Amino acid sequence: MRFYGVQYSEVLSLPIETFWMMHRNVDRLRAEEDYRLATVGIYTASGEHIQELLGDLRKQMGTVIVLDEGRAAMERAKEERDVDGLKSIAGLNKGV
């Protein structure tokens, strides 16, 4: 069951119907991958349809989101900030 990344002990605990369903899907998924590789091989061997292939693959990938982790962390910090707690701490300094 290495195709699914499942450990042997997990496979043993699967219901038998689930095991056989997963087994049949491995063949189907590999056939899809082989079909894709054959298509890519044909396009690249001919050299004529490479741009068409790349355009189709980009369309399938969809929009890739680039996340600015620094900005996301700052926004999370603003959302999680304890305003009342900060005000109470600021009030402690005024009394001194």
mmCIF file as gemmi writes it, N, C-alpha and C atoms, coordinates in Angstrom:
data_model
loop_
_atom_site.group_PDB
_atom_site.id
_atom_site.type_symbol
_atom_site.label_atom_id
_atom_site.label_alt_id
_atom_site.label_comp_id
_atom_site.label_asym_id
_atom_site.label_entity_id
_atom_site.label_seq_id
_atom_site.pdbx_PDB_ins_code
_atom_site.Cartn_x
_atom_site.Cartn_y
_atom_site.Cartn_z
_atom_site.occupancy
_atom_site.B_iso_or_equiv
_atom_site.pdbx_formal_charge
_atom_site.auth_seq_id
_atom_site.auth_asym_id
_atom_site.pdbx_PDB_model_num
ATOM 1 N N . MET Axp A 1 ? 0.818 -1.187 0 1 0 ? 1 A 1
ATOM 2 C CA . MET Axp A 1 ? 0 0 0 1 0 ? 1 A 1
ATOM 3 C C . MET Axp A 1 ? 0.868 1.26 0 1 0 ? 1 A 1
ATOM 4 N N . ARG Axp A 2 ? 2.068 1.144 -0.501 1 0 ? 2 A 1
ATOM 5 C CA . ARG Axp A 2 ? 2.957 2.302 -0.553 1 0 ? 2 A 1
ATOM 6 C C . ARG Axp A 2 ? 2.414 3.401 -1.447 1 0 ? 2 A 1
ATOM 7 N N . PHE Axp A 3 ? 1.526 3.059 -2.379 1 0 ? 3 A 1
ATOM 8 C CA . PHE Axp A 3 ? 0.947 4.058 -3.265 1 0 ? 3 A 1
ATOM 9 C C . PHE Axp A 3 ? 0.176 5.106 -2.475 1 0 ? 3 A 1
ATOM 10 N N . TYR Axp A 4 ? -0.517 4.693 -1.429 1 0 ? 4 A 1
ATOM 11 C CA . TYR Axp A 4 ? -1.297 5.61 -0.606 1 0 ? 4 A 1
ATOM 12 C C . TYR Axp A 4 ? -0.516 6.139 0.595 1 0 ? 4 A 1
ATOM 13 N N . GLY Axp A 5 ? 0.671 5.645 0.833 1 0 ? 5 A 1
ATOM 14 C CA . GLY Axp A 5 ? 1.435 6.074 1.992 1 0 ? 5 A 1
ATOM 15 C C . GLY Axp A 5 ? 0.873 5.518 3.294 1 0 ? 5 A 1
ATOM 16 N N . VAL Axp A 6 ? 0.309 4.322 3.226 1 0 ? 6 A 1
ATOM 17 C CA . VAL Axp A 6 ? -0.307 3.698 4.389 1 0 ? 6 A 1
ATOM 18 C C . VAL Axp A 6 ? 0.645 2.631 4.927 1 0 ? 6 A 1
ATOM 19 N N . GLN Axp A 7 ? 0.787 2.584 6.225 1 0 ? 7 A 1
ATOM 20 C CA . GLN Axp A 7 ? 1.663 1.59 6.839 1 0 ? 7 A 1
ATOM 21 C C . GLN Axp A 7 ? 0.972 0.228 6.893 1 0 ? 7 A 1
ATOM 22 N N . TYR Axp A 8 ? 1.781 -0.803 7.03 1 0 ? 8 A 1
ATOM 23 C CA . TYR Axp A 8 ? 1.282 -2.171 7.042 1 0 ? 8 A 1
ATOM 24 C C . TYR Axp A 8 ? 0.238 -2.394 8.133 1 0 ? 8 A 1
ATOM 25 N N . SER Axp A 9 ? 0.48 -1.849 9.306 1 0 ? 9 A 1
ATOM 26 C CA . SER Axp A 9 ? -0.469 -2.029 10.413 1 0 ? 9 A 1
ATOM 27 C C . SER Axp A 9 ? -1.815 -1.369 10.102 1 0 ? 9 A 1
ATOM 28 N N . GLU Axp A 10 ? -1.774 -0.232 9.397 1 0 ? 10 A 1
ATOM 29 C CA . GLU Axp A 10 ? -3.018 0.434 9.014 1 0 ? 10 A 1
ATOM 30 C C . GLU Axp A 10 ? -3.78 -0.364 7.97 1 0 ? 10 A 1
ATOM 31 N N . VAL Axp A 11 ? -3.049 -1.002 7.069 1 0 ? 11 A 1
ATOM 32 C CA . VAL Axp A 11 ? -3.684 -1.83 6.048 1 0 ? 11 A 1
ATOM 33 C C . VAL Axp A 11 ? -4.405 -3.007 6.706 1 0 ? 11 A 1
ATOM 34 N N . LEU Axp A 12 ? -3.773 -3.598 7.699 1 0 ? 12 A 1
ATOM 35 C CA . LEU Axp A 12 ? -4.395 -4.741 8.37 1 0 ? 12 A 1
ATOM 36 C C . LEU Axp A 12 ? -5.691 -4.363 9.083 1 0 ? 12 A 1
ATOM 37 N N . SER Axp A 13 ? -5.817 -3.101 9.475 1 0 ? 13 A 1
ATOM 38 C CA . SER Axp A 13 ? -7.024 -2.69 10.19 1 0 ? 13 A 1
ATOM 39 C C . SER Axp A 13 ? -8.144 -2.223 9.255 1 0 ? 13 A 1
ATOM 40 N N . LEU Axp A 14 ? -7.87 -2.166 7.95 1 0 ? 14 A 1
ATOM 41 C CA . LEU Axp A 14 ? -8.902 -1.75 6.991 1 0 ? 14 A 1
ATOM 42 C C . LEU Axp A 14 ? -9.959 -2.831 6.818 1 0 ? 14 A 1
ATOM 43 N N . PRO Axp A 15 ? -11.205 -2.434 6.608 1 0 ? 15 A 1
ATOM 44 C CA . PRO Axp A 15 ? -12.217 -3.417 6.213 1 0 ? 15 A 1
ATOM 45 C C . PRO Axp A 15 ? -11.83 -4.009 4.85 1 0 ? 15 A 1
ATOM 46 N N . ILE Axp A 16 ? -12.153 -5.253 4.622 1 0 ? 16 A 1
ATOM 47 C CA . ILE Axp A 16 ? -11.712 -5.945 3.406 1 0 ? 16 A 1
ATOM 48 C C . ILE Axp A 16 ? -12.249 -5.266 2.146 1 0 ? 16 A 1
ATOM 49 N N . GLU Axp A 17 ? -13.489 -4.732 2.198 1 0 ? 17 A 1
ATOM 50 C CA . GLU Axp A 17 ? -14.046 -4.045 1.032 1 0 ? 17 A 1
ATOM 51 C C . GLU Axp A 17 ? -13.253 -2.79 0.701 1 0 ? 17 A 1
ATOM 52 N N . THR Axp A 18 ? -12.837 -2.072 1.74 1 0 ? 18 A 1
ATOM 53 C CA . THR Axp A 18 ? -12.047 -0.86 1.54 1 0 ? 18 A 1
ATOM 54 C C . THR Axp A 18 ? -10.69 -1.194 0.939 1 0 ? 18 A 1
ATOM 55 N N . PHE Axp A 19 ? -10.083 -2.279 1.421 1 0 ? 19 A 1
ATOM 56 C CA . PHE Axp A 19 ? -8.789 -2.697 0.891 1 0 ? 19 A 1
ATOM 57 C C . PHE Axp A 19 ? -8.881 -2.966 -0.604 1 0 ? 19 A 1
ATOM 58 N N . TRP Axp A 20 ? -9.884 -3.739 -1.026 1 0 ? 20 A 1
ATOM 59 C CA . TRP Axp A 20 ? -10 -4.104 -2.438 1 0 ? 20 A 1
ATOM 60 C C . TRP Axp A 20 ? -10.387 -2.895 -3.29 1 0 ? 20 A 1
ATOM 61 N N . MET Axp A 21 ? -11.182 -1.986 -2.746 1 0 ? 21 A 1
ATOM 62 C CA . MET Axp A 21 ? -11.513 -0.765 -3.468 1 0 ? 21 A 1
ATOM 63 C C . MET Axp A 21 ? -10.255 0.065 -3.704 1 0 ? 21 A 1
ATOM 64 N N . MET Axp A 22 ? -9.434 0.193 -2.674 1 0 ? 22 A 1
ATOM 65 C CA . MET Axp A 22 ? -8.189 0.942 -2.81 1 0 ? 22 A 1
ATOM 66 C C . MET Axp A 22 ? -7.252 0.254 -3.798 1 0 ? 22 A 1
ATOM 67 N N . HIS Axp A 23 ? -7.228 -1.074 -3.766 1 0 ? 23 A 1
ATOM 68 C CA . HIS Axp A 23 ? -6.379 -1.836 -4.67 1 0 ? 23 A 1
ATOM 69 C C . HIS Axp A 23 ? -6.782 -1.586 -6.13 1 0 ? 23 A 1
ATOM 70 N N . ARG Axp A 24 ? -8.078 -1.59 -6.415 1 0 ? 24 A 1
ATOM 71 C CA . ARG Axp A 24 ? -8.551 -1.343 -7.783 1 0 ? 24 A 1
ATOM 72 C C . ARG Axp A 24 ? -8.241 0.091 -8.212 1 0 ? 24 A 1
ATOM 73 N N . ASN Axp A 25 ? -8.309 1.026 -7.289 1 0 ? 25 A 1
ATOM 74 C CA . ASN Axp A 25 ? -8.026 2.422 -7.627 1 0 ? 25 A 1
ATOM 75 C C . ASN Axp A 25 ? -6.56 2.653 -7.96 1 0 ? 25 A 1
ATOM 76 N N . VAL Axp A 26 ? -5.671 1.855 -7.405 1 0 ? 26 A 1
ATOM 77 C CA . VAL Axp A 26 ? -4.251 2.008 -7.72 1 0 ? 26 A 1
ATOM 78 C C . VAL Axp A 26 ? -4.041 1.784 -9.207 1 0 ? 26 A 1
ATOM 79 N N . ASP Axp A 27 ? -4.639 0.737 -9.758 1 0 ? 27 A 1
ATOM 80 C CA . ASP Axp A 27 ? -4.492 0.468 -11.19 1 0 ? 27 A 1
ATOM 81 C C . ASP Axp A 27 ? -5.071 1.611 -12.028 1 0 ? 27 A 1
ATOM 82 N N . ARG Axp A 28 ? -6.214 2.126 -11.614 1 0 ? 28 A 1
ATOM 83 C CA . ARG Axp A 28 ? -6.846 3.221 -12.349 1 0 ? 28 A 1
ATOM 84 C C . ARG Axp A 28 ? -5.99 4.479 -12.294 1 0 ? 28 A 1
ATOM 85 N N . LEU Axp A 29 ? -5.476 4.817 -11.107 1 0 ? 29 A 1
ATOM 86 C CA . LEU Axp A 29 ? -4.66 6.014 -10.958 1 0 ? 29 A 1
ATOM 87 C C . LEU Axp A 29 ? -3.34 5.901 -11.718 1 0 ? 29 A 1
ATOM 88 N N . ARG Axp A 30 ? -2.744 4.721 -11.702 1 0 ? 30 A 1
ATOM 89 C CA . ARG Axp A 30 ? -1.503 4.521 -12.464 1 0 ? 30 A 1
ATOM 90 C C . ARG Axp A 30 ? -1.765 4.624 -13.957 1 0 ? 30 A 1
ATOM 91 N N . ALA Axp A 31 ? -2.903 4.125 -14.41 1 0 ? 31 A 1
ATOM 92 C CA . ALA Axp A 31 ? -3.247 4.233 -15.828 1 0 ? 31 A 1
ATOM 93 C C . ALA Axp A 31 ? -3.376 5.699 -16.233 1 0 ? 31 A 1
ATOM 94 N N . GLU Axp A 32 ? -3.98 6.516 -15.364 1 0 ? 32 A 1
ATOM 95 C CA . GLU Axp A 32 ? -4.091 7.947 -15.652 1 0 ? 32 A 1
ATOM 96 C C . GLU Axp A 32 ? -2.715 8.593 -15.75 1 0 ? 32 A 1
ATOM 97 N N . GLU Axp A 33 ? -1.814 8.225 -14.831 1 0 ? 33 A 1
ATOM 98 C CA . GLU Axp A 33 ? -0.458 8.782 -14.858 1 0 ? 33 A 1
ATOM 99 C C . GLU Axp A 33 ? 0.28 8.327 -16.115 1 0 ? 33 A 1
ATOM 100 N N . ASP Axp A 34 ? 0.141 7.06 -16.471 1 0 ? 34 A 1
ATOM 101 C CA . ASP Axp A 34 ? 0.804 6.549 -17.672 1 0 ? 34 A 1
ATOM 102 C C . ASP Axp A 34 ? 0.27 7.222 -18.93 1 0 ? 34 A 1
ATOM 103 N N . TYR Axp A 35 ? -1.048 7.466 -18.96 1 0 ? 35 A 1
ATOM 104 C CA . TYR Axp A 35 ? -1.652 8.159 -20.09 1 0 ? 35 A 1
ATOM 105 C C . TYR Axp A 35 ? -1.079 9.557 -20.221 1 0 ? 35 A 1
ATOM 106 N N . ARG Axp A 36 ? -0.95 10.233 -19.093 1 0 ? 36 A 1
ATOM 107 C CA . ARG Axp A 36 ? -0.381 11.588 -19.093 1 0 ? 36 A 1
ATOM 108 C C . ARG Axp A 36 ? 1.057 11.561 -19.59 1 0 ? 36 A 1
ATOM 109 N N . LEU Axp A 37 ? 1.851 10.613 -19.079 1 0 ? 37 A 1
ATOM 110 C CA . LEU Axp A 37 ? 3.252 10.539 -19.509 1 0 ? 37 A 1
ATOM 111 C C . LEU Axp A 37 ? 3.367 10.218 -20.99 1 0 ? 37 A 1
ATOM 112 N N . ALA Axp A 38 ? 2.488 9.359 -21.494 1 0 ? 38 A 1
ATOM 113 C CA . ALA Axp A 38 ? 2.51 9.036 -22.916 1 0 ? 38 A 1
ATOM 114 C C . ALA Axp A 38 ? 2.165 10.266 -23.75 1 0 ? 38 A 1
ATOM 115 N N . THR Axp A 39 ? 1.179 11.041 -23.299 1 0 ? 39 A 1
ATOM 116 C CA . THR Axp A 39 ? 0.797 12.258 -24.012 1 0 ? 39 A 1
ATOM 117 C C . THR Axp A 39 ? 1.952 13.249 -24.037 1 0 ? 39 A 1
ATOM 118 N N . VAL Axp A 40 ? 2.585 13.428 -22.897 1 0 ? 40 A 1
ATOM 119 C CA . VAL Axp A 40 ? 3.727 14.342 -22.826 1 0 ? 40 A 1
ATOM 120 C C . VAL Axp A 40 ? 4.844 13.856 -23.737 1 0 ? 40 A 1
ATOM 121 N N . GLY Axp A 41 ? 5.107 12.554 -23.73 1 0 ? 41 A 1
ATOM 122 C CA . GLY Axp A 41 ? 6.153 12.001 -24.587 1 0 ? 41 A 1
ATOM 123 C C . GLY Axp A 41 ? 5.872 12.211 -26.062 1 0 ? 41 A 1
ATOM 124 N N . ILE Axp A 42 ? 4.62 12.028 -26.458 1 0 ? 42 A 1
ATOM 125 C CA . ILE Axp A 42 ? 4.25 12.214 -27.864 1 0 ? 42 A 1
ATOM 126 C C . ILE Axp A 42 ? 4.416 13.682 -28.267 1 0 ? 42 A 1
ATOM 127 N N . TYR Axp A 43 ? 3.93 14.589 -27.409 1 0 ? 43 A 1
ATOM 128 C CA . TYR Axp A 43 ? 4.046 16.012 -27.731 1 0 ? 43 A 1
ATOM 129 C C . TYR Axp A 43 ? 5.497 16.457 -27.821 1 0 ? 43 A 1
ATOM 130 N N . THR Axp A 44 ? 6.303 16.008 -26.896 1 0 ? 44 A 1
ATOM 131 C CA . THR Axp A 44 ? 7.701 16.458 -26.903 1 0 ? 44 A 1
ATOM 132 C C . THR Axp A 44 ? 8.495 15.811 -28.023 1 0 ? 44 A 1
ATOM 133 N N . ALA Axp A 45 ? 8.121 14.591 -28.416 1 0 ? 45 A 1
ATOM 134 C CA . ALA Axp A 45 ? 8.84 13.939 -29.512 1 0 ? 45 A 1
ATOM 135 C C . ALA Axp A 45 ? 8.548 14.624 -30.837 1 0 ? 45 A 1
ATOM 136 N N . SER Axp A 46 ? 7.306 15.068 -31.031 1 0 ? 46 A 1
ATOM 137 C CA . SER Axp A 46 ? 6.967 15.717 -32.295 1 0 ? 46 A 1
ATOM 138 C C . SER Axp A 46 ? 7.493 17.147 -32.343 1 0 ? 46 A 1
ATOM 139 N N . GLY Axp A 47 ? 7.535 17.809 -31.189 1 0 ? 47 A 1
ATOM 140 C CA . GLY Axp A 47 ? 8.054 19.168 -31.131 1 0 ? 47 A 1
ATOM 141 C C . GLY Axp A 47 ? 7.089 20.221 -31.624 1 0 ? 47 A 1
ATOM 142 N N . GLU Axp A 48 ? 5.968 19.824 -32.203 1 0 ? 48 A 1
ATOM 143 C CA . GLU Axp A 48 ? 5.049 20.788 -32.783 1 0 ? 48 A 1
ATOM 144 C C . GLU Axp A 48 ? 4.068 21.36 -31.748 1 0 ? 48 A 1
ATOM 145 N N . HIS Axp A 49 ? 3.654 20.544 -30.803 1 0 ? 49 A 1
ATOM 146 C CA . HIS Axp A 49 ? 2.574 20.929 -29.91 1 0 ? 49 A 1
ATOM 147 C C . HIS Axp A 49 ? 3.04 21.216 -28.486 1 0 ? 49 A 1
ATOM 148 N N . ILE Axp A 50 ? 4.288 21.541 -28.313 1 0 ? 50 A 1
ATOM 149 C CA . ILE Axp A 50 ? 4.817 21.746 -26.963 1 0 ? 50 A 1
ATOM 150 C C . ILE Axp A 50 ? 4.144 22.941 -26.294 1 0 ? 50 A 1
ATOM 151 N N . GLN Axp A 51 ? 3.988 24.063 -27.002 1 0 ? 51 A 1
ATOM 152 C CA . GLN Axp A 51 ? 3.355 25.241 -26.415 1 0 ? 51 A 1
ATOM 153 C C . GLN Axp A 51 ? 1.899 24.961 -26.052 1 0 ? 51 A 1
ATOM 154 N N . GLU Axp A 52 ? 1.22 24.186 -26.894 1 0 ? 52 A 1
ATOM 155 C CA . GLU Axp A 52 ? -0.166 23.798 -26.604 1 0 ? 52 A 1
ATOM 156 C C . GLU Axp A 52 ? -0.231 22.952 -25.335 1 0 ? 52 A 1
ATOM 157 N N . LEU Axp A 53 ? 0.702 22.005 -25.203 1 0 ? 53 A 1
ATOM 158 C CA . LEU Axp A 53 ? 0.758 21.156 -24.015 1 0 ? 53 A 1
ATOM 159 C C . LEU Axp A 53 ? 1.012 21.994 -22.771 1 0 ? 53 A 1
ATOM 160 N N . LEU Axp A 54 ? 1.984 22.898 -22.844 1 0 ? 54 A 1
ATOM 161 C CA . LEU Axp A 54 ? 2.295 23.728 -21.688 1 0 ? 54 A 1
ATOM 162 C C . LEU Axp A 54 ? 1.118 24.605 -21.312 1 0 ? 54 A 1
ATOM 163 N N . GLY Axp A 55 ? 0.421 25.134 -22.27 1 0 ? 55 A 1
ATOM 164 C CA . GLY Axp A 55 ? -0.765 25.937 -21.985 1 0 ? 55 A 1
ATOM 165 C C . GLY Axp A 55 ? -1.849 25.115 -21.311 1 0 ? 55 A 1
ATOM 166 N N . ASP Axp A 56 ? -2.068 23.89 -21.794 1 0 ? 56 A 1
ATOM 167 C CA . ASP Axp A 56 ? -3.065 23.008 -21.181 1 0 ? 56 A 1
ATOM 168 C C . ASP Axp A 56 ? -2.687 22.666 -19.747 1 0 ? 56 A 1
ATOM 169 N N . LEU Axp A 57 ? -1.403 22.398 -19.515 1 0 ? 57 A 1
ATOM 170 C CA . LEU Axp A 57 ? -0.959 22.051 -18.167 1 0 ? 57 A 1
ATOM 171 C C . LEU Axp A 57 ? -1.093 23.242 -17.227 1 0 ? 57 A 1
ATOM 172 N N . ARG Axp A 58 ? -0.764 24.44 -17.712 1 0 ? 58 A 1
ATOM 173 C CA . ARG Axp A 58 ? -0.926 25.63 -16.875 1 0 ? 58 A 1
ATOM 174 C C . ARG Axp A 58 ? -2.396 25.852 -16.525 1 0 ? 58 A 1
ATOM 175 N N . LYS Axp A 59 ? -3.275 25.608 -17.496 1 0 ? 59 A 1
ATOM 176 C CA . LYS Axp A 59 ? -4.707 25.771 -17.253 1 0 ? 59 A 1
ATOM 177 C C . LYS Axp A 59 ? -5.182 24.759 -16.213 1 0 ? 59 A 1
ATOM 178 N N . GLN Axp A 60 ? -4.673 23.528 -16.273 1 0 ? 60 A 1
ATOM 179 C CA . GLN Axp A 60 ? -5.052 22.512 -15.296 1 0 ? 60 A 1
ATOM 180 C C . GLN Axp A 60 ? -4.542 22.853 -13.907 1 0 ? 60 A 1
ATOM 181 N N . MET Axp A 61 ? -3.344 23.428 -13.81 1 0 ? 61 A 1
ATOM 182 C CA . MET Axp A 61 ? -2.788 23.783 -12.506 1 0 ? 61 A 1
ATOM 183 C C . MET Axp A 61 ? -3.61 24.87 -11.848 1 0 ? 61 A 1
ATOM 184 N N . GLY Axp A 62 ? -4.188 25.752 -12.649 1 0 ? 62 A 1
ATOM 185 C CA . GLY Axp A 62 ? -4.988 26.83 -12.087 1 0 ? 62 A 1
ATOM 186 C C . GLY Axp A 62 ? -4.106 27.94 -11.551 1 0 ? 62 A 1
ATOM 187 N N . THR Axp A 63 ? -4.684 28.772 -10.721 1 0 ? 63 A 1
ATOM 188 C CA . THR Axp A 63 ? -3.983 29.908 -10.154 1 0 ? 63 A 1
ATOM 189 C C . THR Axp A 63 ? -3.174 29.461 -8.944 1 0 ? 63 A 1
ATOM 190 N N . VAL Axp A 64 ? -1.912 29.79 -8.964 1 0 ? 64 A 1
ATOM 191 C CA . VAL Axp A 64 ? -1.039 29.475 -7.849 1 0 ? 64 A 1
ATOM 192 C C . VAL Axp A 64 ? -1.018 30.688 -6.928 1 0 ? 64 A 1
ATOM 193 N N . ILE Axp A 65 ? -1.269 30.452 -5.671 1 0 ? 65 A 1
ATOM 194 C CA . ILE Axp A 65 ? -1.306 31.542 -4.696 1 0 ? 65 A 1
ATOM 195 C C . ILE Axp A 65 ? 0.054 31.65 -4.021 1 0 ? 65 A 1
ATOM 196 N N . VAL Axp A 66 ? 0.618 32.841 -4.071 1 0 ? 66 A 1
ATOM 197 C CA . VAL Axp A 66 ? 1.886 33.105 -3.392 1 0 ? 66 A 1
ATOM 198 C C . VAL Axp A 66 ? 1.539 33.818 -2.091 1 0 ? 66 A 1
ATOM 199 N N . LEU Axp A 67 ? 1.917 33.229 -0.989 1 0 ? 67 A 1
ATOM 200 C CA . LEU Axp A 67 ? 1.563 33.755 0.323 1 0 ? 67 A 1
ATOM 201 C C . LEU Axp A 67 ? 2.769 34.444 0.939 1 0 ? 67 A 1
ATOM 202 N N . ASP Axp A 68 ? 2.582 35.674 1.318 1 0 ? 68 A 1
ATOM 203 C CA . ASP Axp A 68 ? 3.609 36.421 2.038 1 0 ? 68 A 1
ATOM 204 C C . ASP Axp A 68 ? 3.46 36.058 3.514 1 0 ? 68 A 1
ATOM 205 N N . GLU Axp A 69 ? 4.306 35.167 4 1 0 ? 69 A 1
ATOM 206 C CA . GLU Axp A 69 ? 4.159 34.663 5.369 1 0 ? 69 A 1
ATOM 207 C C . GLU Axp A 69 ? 4.368 35.751 6.411 1 0 ? 69 A 1
ATOM 208 N N . GLY Axp A 70 ? 5.219 36.699 6.142 1 0 ? 70 A 1
ATOM 209 C CA . GLY Axp A 70 ? 5.436 37.787 7.093 1 0 ? 70 A 1
ATOM 210 C C . GLY Axp A 70 ? 4.177 38.621 7.275 1 0 ? 70 A 1
ATOM 211 N N . ARG Axp A 71 ? 3.543 38.964 6.165 1 0 ? 71 A 1
ATOM 212 C CA . ARG Axp A 71 ? 2.316 39.756 6.232 1 0 ? 71 A 1
ATOM 213 C C . ARG Axp A 71 ? 1.204 38.954 6.909 1 0 ? 71 A 1
ATOM 214 N N . ALA Axp A 72 ? 1.096 37.673 6.585 1 0 ? 72 A 1
ATOM 215 C CA . ALA Axp A 72 ? 0.064 36.826 7.196 1 0 ? 72 A 1
ATOM 216 C C . ALA Axp A 72 ? 0.276 36.731 8.705 1 0 ? 72 A 1
ATOM 217 N N . ALA Axp A 73 ? 1.525 36.629 9.145 1 0 ? 73 A 1
ATOM 218 C CA . ALA Axp A 73 ? 1.813 36.546 10.579 1 0 ? 73 A 1
ATOM 219 C C . ALA Axp A 73 ? 1.438 37.842 11.279 1 0 ? 73 A 1
ATOM 220 N N . MET Axp A 74 ? 1.699 38.975 10.632 1 0 ? 74 A 1
ATOM 221 C CA . MET Axp A 74 ? 1.34 40.265 11.229 1 0 ? 74 A 1
ATOM 222 C C . MET Axp A 74 ? -0.181 40.411 11.348 1 0 ? 74 A 1
ATOM 223 N N . GLU Axp A 75 ? -0.914 39.955 10.328 1 0 ? 75 A 1
ATOM 224 C CA . GLU Axp A 75 ? -2.377 40.049 10.376 1 0 ? 75 A 1
ATOM 225 C C . GLU Axp A 75 ? -2.946 39.141 11.464 1 0 ? 75 A 1
ATOM 226 N N . ARG Axp A 76 ? -2.362 37.95 11.602 1 0 ? 76 A 1
ATOM 227 C CA . ARG Axp A 76 ? -2.811 37.051 12.68 1 0 ? 76 A 1
ATOM 228 C C . ARG Axp A 76 ? -2.539 37.666 14.039 1 0 ? 76 A 1
ATOM 229 N N . ALA Axp A 77 ? -1.393 38.307 14.193 1 0 ? 77 A 1
ATOM 230 C CA . ALA Axp A 77 ? -1.056 38.926 15.477 1 0 ? 77 A 1
ATOM 231 C C . ALA Axp A 77 ? -2.037 40.046 15.809 1 0 ? 77 A 1
ATOM 232 N N . LYS Axp A 78 ? -2.447 40.817 14.794 1 0 ? 78 A 1
ATOM 233 C CA . LYS Axp A 78 ? -3.423 41.884 15.031 1 0 ? 78 A 1
ATOM 234 C C . LYS Axp A 78 ? -4.761 41.302 15.473 1 0 ? 78 A 1
ATOM 235 N N . GLU Axp A 79 ? -5.171 40.21 14.828 1 0 ? 79 A 1
ATOM 236 C CA . GLU Axp A 79 ? -6.45 39.586 15.168 1 0 ? 79 A 1
ATOM 237 C C . GLU Axp A 79 ? -6.434 38.991 16.566 1 0 ? 79 A 1
ATOM 238 N N . GLU Axp A 80 ? -5.304 38.467 17.004 1 0 ? 80 A 1
ATOM 239 C CA . GLU Axp A 80 ? -5.213 37.761 18.275 1 0 ? 80 A 1
ATOM 240 C C . GLU Axp A 80 ? -4.83 38.679 19.436 1 0 ? 80 A 1
ATOM 241 N N . ARG Axp A 81 ? -4.559 39.917 19.137 1 0 ? 81 A 1
ATOM 242 C CA . ARG Axp A 81 ? -4.095 40.844 20.161 1 0 ? 81 A 1
ATOM 243 C C . ARG Axp A 81 ? -5.172 41.063 21.224 1 0 ? 81 A 1
ATOM 244 N N . ASP Axp A 82 ? -4.756 41.055 22.44 1 0 ? 82 A 1
ATOM 245 C CA . ASP Axp A 82 ? -5.653 41.259 23.576 1 0 ? 82 A 1
ATOM 246 C C . ASP Axp A 82 ? -5.624 42.742 23.936 1 0 ? 82 A 1
ATOM 247 N N . VAL Axp A 83 ? -6.537 43.507 23.332 1 0 ? 83 A 1
ATOM 248 C CA . VAL Axp A 83 ? -6.557 44.958 23.515 1 0 ? 83 A 1
ATOM 249 C C . VAL Axp A 83 ? -6.835 45.315 24.967 1 0 ? 83 A 1
ATOM 250 N N . ASP Axp A 84 ? -7.805 44.676 25.59 1 0 ? 84 A 1
ATOM 251 C CA . ASP Axp A 84 ? -8.133 44.991 26.989 1 0 ? 84 A 1
ATOM 252 C C . ASP Axp A 84 ? -6.948 44.692 27.9 1 0 ? 84 A 1
ATOM 253 N N . GLY Axp A 85 ? -6.248 43.594 27.627 1 0 ? 85 A 1
ATOM 254 C CA . GLY Axp A 85 ? -5.079 43.259 28.432 1 0 ? 85 A 1
ATOM 255 C C . GLY Axp A 85 ? -3.988 44.291 28.291 1 0 ? 85 A 1
ATOM 256 N N . LEU Axp A 86 ? -3.773 44.785 27.052 1 0 ? 86 A 1
ATOM 257 C CA . LEU Axp A 86 ? -2.761 45.813 26.835 1 0 ? 86 A 1
ATOM 258 C C . LEU Axp A 86 ? -3.12 47.11 27.549 1 0 ? 86 A 1
ATOM 259 N N . LYS Axp A 87 ? -4.41 47.483 27.535 1 0 ? 87 A 1
ATOM 260 C CA . LYS Axp A 87 ? -4.844 48.705 28.216 1 0 ? 87 A 1
ATOM 261 C C . LYS Axp A 87 ? -4.662 48.591 29.729 1 0 ? 87 A 1
ATOM 262 N N . SER Axp A 88 ? -4.936 47.408 30.269 1 0 ? 88 A 1
ATOM 263 C CA . SER Axp A 88 ? -4.763 47.247 31.707 1 0 ? 88 A 1
ATOM 264 C C . SER Axp A 88 ? -3.296 47.311 32.114 1 0 ? 88 A 1
ATOM 265 N N . ILE Axp A 89 ? -2.418 46.784 31.257 1 0 ? 89 A 1
ATOM 266 C CA . ILE Axp A 89 ? -0.992 46.872 31.543 1 0 ? 89 A 1
ATOM 267 C C . ILE Axp A 89 ? -0.533 48.321 31.451 1 0 ? 89 A 1
ATOM 268 N N . ALA Axp A 90 ? -1.033 49.059 30.461 1 0 ? 90 A 1
ATOM 269 C CA . ALA Axp A 90 ? -0.672 50.465 30.328 1 0 ? 90 A 1
ATOM 270 C C . ALA Axp A 90 ? -1.156 51.26 31.526 1 0 ? 90 A 1
ATOM 271 N N . GLY Axp A 91 ? -2.299 50.89 32.074 1 0 ? 91 A 1
ATOM 272 C CA . GLY Axp A 91 ? -2.831 51.575 33.262 1 0 ? 91 A 1
ATOM 273 C C . GLY Axp A 91 ? -1.991 51.323 34.487 1 0 ? 91 A 1
ATOM 274 N N . LEU Axp A 92 ? -1.299 50.19 34.571 1 0 ? 92 A 1
ATOM 275 C CA . LEU Axp A 92 ? -0.454 49.889 35.714 1 0 ? 92 A 1
ATOM 276 C C . LEU Axp A 92 ? 0.744 50.847 35.773 1 0 ? 92 A 1
ATOM 277 N N . ASN Axp A 93 ? 1.289 51.211 34.62 1 0 ? 93 A 1
ATOM 278 C CA . ASN Axp A 93 ? 2.435 52.106 34.585 1 0 ? 93 A 1
ATOM 279 C C . ASN Axp A 93 ? 2.065 53.522 35.031 1 0 ? 93 A 1
ATOM 280 N N . LYS Axp A 94 ? 0.828 53.938 34.803 1 0 ? 94 A 1
ATOM 281 C CA . LYS Axp A 94 ? 0.418 55.302 35.173 1 0 ? 94 A 1
ATOM 282 C C . LYS Axp A 94 ? 0.327 55.468 36.684 1 0 ? 94 A 1
ATOM 283 N N . GLY Axp A 95 ? 0.043 54.366 37.372 1 0 ? 95 A 1
ATOM 284 C CA . GLY Axp A 95 ? -0.099 54.449 38.827 1 0 ? 95 A 1
ATOM 285 C C . GLY Axp A 95 ? 1.215 54.544 39.558 1 0 ? 95 A 1
ATOM 286 N N . VAL Axp A 96 ? 2.311 54.272 38.895 1 0 ? 96 A 1
ATOM 287 C CA . VAL Axp A 96 ? 3.611 54.281 39.539 1 0 ? 96 A 1
ATOM 288 C C . VAL Axp A 96 ? 4.203 55.634 39.623 1 0 ? 96 A 1
